[in-house]
PDB file of C-alpha atoms in Angstrom:
ATOM      1  CA  MET A  15     -20.960  -7.003   2.070  1.00  0.00           C
ATOM      2  CA  ILE A  16     -21.486  -5.309  -1.259  1.00  0.00           C
ATOM      3  CA  SER A  17     -21.104  -6.766  -4.737  1.00  0.00           C
ATOM      4  CA  GLU A  18     -18.103  -6.303  -6.999  1.00  0.00           C
ATOM      5  CA  THR A  19     -20.338  -4.398  -9.443  1.00  0.00           C
ATOM      6  CA  THR A  20     -21.359  -1.946  -6.704  1.00  0.00           C
ATOM      7  CA  LEU A  21     -17.733  -1.484  -5.659  1.00  0.00           C
ATOM      8  CA  GLN A  22     -16.778  -0.754  -9.291  1.00  0.00           C
ATOM      9  CA  LYS A  23     -19.600   1.814  -9.513  1.00  0.00           C
ATOM     10  CA  ILE A  24     -18.316   3.474  -6.327  1.00  0.00           C
ATOM     11  CA  GLU A  25     -14.768   3.481  -7.712  1.00  0.00           C
ATOM     12  CA  THR A  26     -15.998   5.153 -10.916  1.00  0.00           C
ATOM     13  CA  LEU A  27     -17.777   7.854  -8.905  1.00  0.00           C
ATOM     14  CA  ALA A  28     -14.759   8.308  -6.631  1.00  0.00           C
ATOM     15  CA  ALA A  29     -12.404   8.567  -9.632  1.00  0.00           C
ATOM     16  CA  GLU A  30     -14.613  11.293 -11.107  1.00  0.00           C
ATOM     17  CA  VAL A  31     -14.345  13.361  -7.914  1.00  0.00           C
ATOM     18  CA  ALA A  32     -10.638  12.581  -7.449  1.00  0.00           C
ATOM     19  CA  THR A  33      -9.771  13.709 -10.974  1.00  0.00           C
ATOM     20  CA  ARG A  34     -11.654  16.963 -10.412  1.00  0.00           C
ATOM     21  CA  GLU A  35      -9.659  17.498  -7.182  1.00  0.00           C
ATOM     22  CA  GLY A  36      -6.267  16.728  -8.744  1.00  0.00           C
ATOM     23  CA  VAL A  37      -5.697  13.379  -6.996  1.00  0.00           C
ATOM     24  CA  ARG A  38      -6.212   9.750  -7.943  1.00  0.00           C
ATOM     25  CA  ILE A  39      -7.862   6.784  -6.305  1.00  0.00           C
ATOM     26  CA  TYR A  40      -5.287   4.436  -4.809  1.00  0.00           C
ATOM     27  CA  ASP A  41      -7.681   1.872  -3.333  1.00  0.00           C
ATOM     28  CA  ILE A  42     -11.222   1.403  -2.028  1.00  0.00           C
ATOM     29  CA  GLU A  43     -12.409  -0.863   0.786  1.00  0.00           C
ATOM     30  CA  PHE A  44     -15.855  -1.538   2.150  1.00  0.00           C
ATOM     31  CA  ALA A  45     -15.848  -3.153   5.576  1.00  0.00           C
ATOM     32  CA  GLY A  46     -18.126  -3.923   8.468  1.00  0.00           C
ATOM     33  CA  GLY A  47     -21.450  -5.556   9.097  1.00  0.00           C
ATOM     34  CA  ALA A  48     -24.870  -4.670  10.407  1.00  0.00           C
ATOM     35  CA  GLN A  49     -23.477  -2.732  13.392  1.00  0.00           C
ATOM     36  CA  GLY A  50     -21.403  -0.318  11.353  1.00  0.00           C
ATOM     37  CA  ARG A  51     -20.214  -0.239   7.791  1.00  0.00           C
ATOM     38  CA  THR A  52     -17.348   1.886   6.488  1.00  0.00           C
ATOM     39  CA  LEU A  53     -16.424   2.876   2.956  1.00  0.00           C
ATOM     40  CA  ARG A  54     -12.704   3.721   2.918  1.00  0.00           C
ATOM     41  CA  VAL A  55     -11.349   5.620  -0.062  1.00  0.00           C
ATOM     42  CA  PHE A  56      -7.577   6.033  -0.284  1.00  0.00           C
ATOM     43  CA  ILE A  57      -6.277   8.840  -2.488  1.00  0.00           C
ATOM     44  CA  ASP A  58      -2.798   9.749  -3.673  1.00  0.00           C
ATOM     45  CA  LYS A  59      -0.941  12.323  -5.739  1.00  0.00           C
ATOM     46  CA  GLU A  60       2.625  13.258  -6.565  1.00  0.00           C
ATOM     47  CA  GLY A  61       4.152  14.783  -3.446  1.00  0.00           C
ATOM     48  CA  GLY A  62       1.494  13.265  -1.178  1.00  0.00           C
ATOM     49  CA  VAL A  63      -2.019  14.254  -0.172  1.00  0.00           C
ATOM     50  CA  GLY A  64      -2.993  16.653   2.569  1.00  0.00           C
ATOM     51  CA  ILE A  65      -5.992  17.141   4.799  1.00  0.00           C
ATOM     52  CA  GLU A  66      -7.530  19.589   2.316  1.00  0.00           C
ATOM     53  CA  ASP A  67      -7.328  16.987  -0.485  1.00  0.00           C
ATOM     54  CA  CYS A  68      -9.059  14.413   1.715  1.00  0.00           C
ATOM     55  CA  SER A  69     -11.706  16.897   2.800  1.00  0.00           C
ATOM     56  CA  ASN A  70     -12.455  18.017  -0.773  1.00  0.00           C
ATOM     57  CA  VAL A  71     -12.745  14.447  -2.072  1.00  0.00           C
ATOM     58  CA  SER A  72     -14.873  13.453   0.915  1.00  0.00           C
ATOM     59  CA  ARG A  73     -17.299  16.365   0.370  1.00  0.00           C
ATOM     60  CA  GLY A  74     -17.550  15.770  -3.383  1.00  0.00           C
ATOM     61  CA  LEU A  75     -17.905  12.009  -3.110  1.00  0.00           C
ATOM     62  CA  ASN A  76     -20.430  12.282  -0.291  1.00  0.00           C
ATOM     63  CA  LEU A  77     -22.677  14.445  -2.490  1.00  0.00           C
ATOM     64  CA  LEU A  78     -22.352  12.062  -5.443  1.00  0.00           C
ATOM     65  CA  LEU A  79     -23.062   9.005  -3.292  1.00  0.00           C
ATOM     66  CA  ASP A  80     -26.158  10.705  -1.871  1.00  0.00           C
ATOM     67  CA  VAL A  81     -27.472  11.385  -5.392  1.00  0.00           C
ATOM     68  CA  GLU A  82     -26.484   8.063  -7.007  1.00  0.00           C
ATOM     69  CA  ASP A  83     -27.193   5.958  -3.891  1.00  0.00           C
ATOM     70  CA  PRO A  84     -25.201   2.892  -5.071  1.00  0.00           C
ATOM     71  CA  ILE A  85     -24.777   1.300  -1.617  1.00  0.00           C
ATOM     72  CA  PRO A  86     -27.736  -0.851  -0.574  1.00  0.00           C
ATOM     73  CA  GLY A  87     -28.772  -1.247   3.024  1.00  0.00           C
ATOM     74  CA  GLY A  88     -28.726   2.254   4.402  1.00  0.00           C
ATOM     75  CA  LYS A  89     -26.149   3.808   6.676  1.00  0.00           C
ATOM     76  CA  TYR A  90     -22.364   3.670   6.369  1.00  0.00           C
ATOM     77  CA  ASN A  91     -19.425   5.909   7.223  1.00  0.00           C
ATOM     78  CA  LEU A  92     -17.232   7.438   4.533  1.00  0.00           C
ATOM     79  CA  GLU A  93     -13.506   7.817   5.254  1.00  0.00           C
ATOM     80  CA  VAL A  94     -11.107   9.446   2.788  1.00  0.00           C
ATOM     81  CA  SER A  95      -7.382   9.318   3.530  1.00  0.00           C
ATOM     82  CA  SER A  96      -3.894   8.719   2.227  1.00  0.00           C
ATOM     83  CA  PRO A  97      -2.856   5.061   1.949  1.00  0.00           C
ATOM     84  CA  GLY A  98       0.029   5.903   4.305  1.00  0.00           C
ATOM     85  CA  LEU A  99       3.770   5.257   4.269  1.00  0.00           C
ATOM     86  CA  GLU A 100       3.532   1.482   4.265  1.00  0.00           C
ATOM     87  CA  ARG A 101       0.694   1.173   1.802  1.00  0.00           C
ATOM     88  CA  PRO A 102      -0.778  -2.069   0.534  1.00  0.00           C
ATOM     89  CA  LEU A 103       0.250  -3.239  -2.922  1.00  0.00           C
ATOM     90  CA  LYS A 104      -2.707  -4.816  -4.701  1.00  0.00           C
ATOM     91  CA  LYS A 105      -2.834  -3.611  -8.292  1.00  0.00           C
ATOM     92  CA  ASP A 106      -0.188  -3.985 -10.998  1.00  0.00           C
ATOM     93  CA  TRP A 107       0.475  -0.243 -11.045  1.00  0.00           C
ATOM     94  CA  HIS A 108       1.012  -0.256  -7.248  1.00  0.00           C
ATOM     95  CA  PHE A 109       3.880  -2.714  -7.743  1.00  0.00           C
ATOM     96  CA  GLU A 110       5.223  -0.882 -10.817  1.00  0.00           C
ATOM     97  CA  GLN A 111       5.614   2.309  -8.754  1.00  0.00           C
ATOM     98  CA  GLN A 112       7.863   0.409  -6.339  1.00  0.00           C
ATOM     99  CA  ILE A 113      10.412  -1.008  -8.815  1.00  0.00           C
ATOM    100  CA  GLY A 114      13.884  -0.464  -7.360  1.00  0.00           C
ATOM    101  CA  LYS A 115      12.519  -0.068  -3.829  1.00  0.00           C
ATOM    102  CA  LYS A 116      12.159  -2.484  -0.928  1.00  0.00           C
ATOM    103  CA  ILE A 117       8.763  -4.082  -0.437  1.00  0.00           C
ATOM    104  CA  TRP A 118       7.382  -6.549   2.109  1.00  0.00           C
ATOM    105  CA  LEU A 119       5.745  -9.734   0.810  1.00  0.00           C
ATOM    106  CA  LYS A 120       3.903 -12.583   2.462  1.00  0.00           C
ATOM    107  CA  THR A 121       3.607 -15.652   0.244  1.00  0.00           C
ATOM    108  CA  SER A 122       1.414 -18.743   0.391  1.00  0.00           C
ATOM    109  CA  LYS A 123       4.425 -21.025  -0.130  1.00  0.00           C
ATOM    110  CA  ALA A 124       8.016 -21.068   1.079  1.00  0.00           C
ATOM    111  CA  LEU A 125      10.594 -19.356  -1.154  1.00  0.00           C
ATOM    112  CA  GLU A 126      11.976 -22.776  -2.055  1.00  0.00           C
ATOM    113  CA  ALA A 127       8.822 -23.294  -4.191  1.00  0.00           C
ATOM    114  CA  PHE A 128       9.918 -20.325  -6.319  1.00  0.00           C
ATOM    115  CA  GLY A 129      13.461 -21.583  -6.814  1.00  0.00           C
ATOM    116  CA  SER A 130      15.369 -20.133  -3.857  1.00  0.00           C
ATOM    117  CA  GLN A 131      18.524 -22.093  -3.097  1.00  0.00           C
ATOM    118  CA  ASP A 132      19.566 -19.975  -0.111  1.00  0.00           C
ATOM    119  CA  LYS A 133      19.527 -22.357   2.872  1.00  0.00           C
ATOM    120  CA  LYS A 134      18.654 -19.542   5.301  1.00  0.00           C
ATOM    121  CA  LEU A 135      15.673 -18.375   3.252  1.00  0.00           C
ATOM    122  CA  LYS A 136      14.290 -21.525   1.610  1.00  0.00           C
ATOM    123  CA  ALA A 137      11.580 -21.981   4.258  1.00  0.00           C
ATOM    124  CA  ALA A 138      10.698 -18.275   4.499  1.00  0.00           C
ATOM    125  CA  LYS A 139       7.214 -17.100   3.563  1.00  0.00           C
ATOM    126  CA  GLN A 140       7.790 -13.435   4.385  1.00  0.00           C
ATOM    127  CA  LEU A 141      10.497 -11.180   3.062  1.00  0.00           C
ATOM    128  CA  THR A 142      11.490  -7.559   2.727  1.00  0.00           C
ATOM    129  CA  GLU A 143      13.523  -7.225  -0.444  1.00  0.00           C
ATOM    130  CA  THR A 144      14.080  -4.987  -3.463  1.00  0.00           C
ATOM    131  CA  LEU A 145      11.490  -5.226  -6.221  1.00  0.00           C
ATOM    132  CA  LEU A 146      13.283  -5.639  -9.551  1.00  0.00           C
ATOM    133  CA  ALA A 147      10.458  -6.125 -12.053  1.00  0.00           C
ATOM    134  CA  VAL A 148       6.735  -6.619 -12.534  1.00  0.00           C
ATOM    135  CA  SER A 149       5.270  -8.803 -15.281  1.00  0.00           C
ATOM    136  CA  ALA A 150       1.944 -10.439 -16.103  1.00  0.00           C
ATOM    137  CA  GLU A 151       3.127 -13.516 -14.157  1.00  0.00           C
ATOM    138  CA  GLY A 152       4.209 -11.786 -10.959  1.00  0.00           C
ATOM    139  CA  VAL A 153       7.010  -9.846  -9.301  1.00  0.00           C
ATOM    140  CA  THR A 154      10.746 -10.432  -9.385  1.00  0.00           C
ATOM    141  CA  VAL A 155      12.611  -9.657  -6.170  1.00  0.00           C
ATOM    142  CA  GLN A 156      16.279  -9.665  -5.247  1.00  0.00           C
ATOM    143  CA  VAL A 157      16.793 -12.192  -2.440  1.00  0.00           C
ATOM    144  CA  GLY A 158      20.442 -12.208  -1.416  1.00  0.00           C
ATOM    145  CA  GLU A 159      22.329 -13.187  -4.572  1.00  0.00           C
ATOM    146  CA  GLU A 160      19.212 -14.609  -6.263  1.00  0.00           C
ATOM    147  CA  GLN A 161      16.464 -13.093  -8.368  1.00  0.00           C
ATOM    148  CA  ILE A 162      13.181 -14.844  -7.663  1.00  0.00           C
ATOM    149  CA  LEU A 163       9.906 -14.584  -9.584  1.00  0.00           C
ATOM    150  CA  ILE A 164       6.925 -14.797  -7.242  1.00  0.00           C
ATOM    151  CA  PRO A 165       3.591 -15.303  -9.031  1.00  0.00           C
ATOM    152  CA  PHE A 166       0.751 -12.920  -8.131  1.00  0.00           C
ATOM    153  CA  THR A 167      -1.336 -15.973  -7.218  1.00  0.00           C
ATOM    154  CA  ALA A 168       1.186 -16.826  -4.458  1.00  0.00           C
ATOM    155  CA  ILE A 169       1.214 -13.334  -2.902  1.00  0.00           C
ATOM    156  CA  GLU A 170      -1.068 -13.231   0.131  1.00  0.00           C
ATOM    157  CA  LYS A 171      -0.141  -9.675   1.158  1.00  0.00           C
ATOM    158  CA  ALA A 172       2.267  -7.024  -0.024  1.00  0.00           C
ATOM    159  CA  LYS A 173       3.080  -3.493   1.065  1.00  0.00           C
ATOM    160  CA  THR A 174       5.668  -0.821   0.628  1.00  0.00           C
ATOM    161  CA  HIS A 175       8.523  -0.806   3.104  1.00  0.00           C
ATOM    162  CA  PHE A 176       9.576   2.351   4.892  1.00  0.00           C
ATOM    163  CA  ASP A 177      12.851   2.211   6.782  1.00  0.00           C
ATOM    164  CA  PHE A 178      12.100   4.145   9.945  1.00  0.00           C
ATOM    165  CA  THR A 179      15.769   4.080  10.935  1.00  0.00           C
ATOM    166  CA  GLU A 180      16.875   6.089   7.892  1.00  0.00           C
ATOM    167  CA  GLY A 181      17.648   9.661   8.701  1.00  0.00           C
ATOM    168  CA  LYS A 182      18.753   8.931  12.239  1.00  0.00           C
ATOM    169  CA  HIS A 183      22.344   9.934  12.563  1.00  0.00           C
ATOM    170  CA  GLU A 184      24.765   9.368  15.375  1.00  0.00           C
ATOM    171  CA  LYS A 185      26.233  12.522  16.792  1.00  0.00           C
ATOM    172  CA  LYS A 186      29.846  12.532  15.760  1.00  0.00           C
ATOM    173  CA  GLY A 187      32.584  14.745  17.084  1.00  0.00           C
ATOM    174  CA  HIS A 188      30.935  15.074  20.468  1.00  0.00           C
ATOM    175  CA  PRO A 189      32.674  13.561  23.468  1.00  0.00           C
ATOM    176  CA  LYS A 190      30.779  10.947  25.443  1.00  0.00           C
ATOM    177  CA  LYS A 191      29.355  12.021  28.740  1.00  0.00           C
ATOM    178  CA  GLY A 192      32.157  12.021  31.269  1.00  0.00           C
ATOM    179  CA  ALA A 193      34.894  12.226  28.613  1.00  0.00           C
ATOM    180  CA  HIS A 194      37.120  15.273  28.556  1.00  0.00           C
ATOM    181  CA  LYS A 195      38.807  17.061  25.683  1.00  0.00           C
ATOM    182  CA  LYS A 196      42.484  17.863  26.113  1.00  0.00           C
TER     183      LYS A 196
END
């Protein structure tokens, strides 16, 4: 693995290229071991990123990484992409962008530990609910009739929630197969 200092250096280099290309860095991951290491750079912009954005950032960052050589230990693969529809929420600004929208959370403790009185949800550690607010302490979500503050320290994972069923409409006004109009 690489050090936090090295990752910050990479993020600074990536941000330089991203700014030049009109996008911003959403997240950076470095994964893998001796058999194959991968540097993943996720970019974003208003209206979404396209293949050309990813290609331009990849080319620019690849050149900078070759010159600066911040990653010890030789070979690695560079991947530049969008964080996707259901993107991870890690940084404060990730959460702030989702206020008023549904997010998925996995917590280290049951909701009862955060004050939930709902008998059906007290033991739950995962939820998909509307994000109401973000503060230095954590996130406030709407759970049924309750508003619950979940500290950042208790959030194991979080991501945006995309409702894949939205946009699907039943065909109305059409008779069922075998039915006849009079």
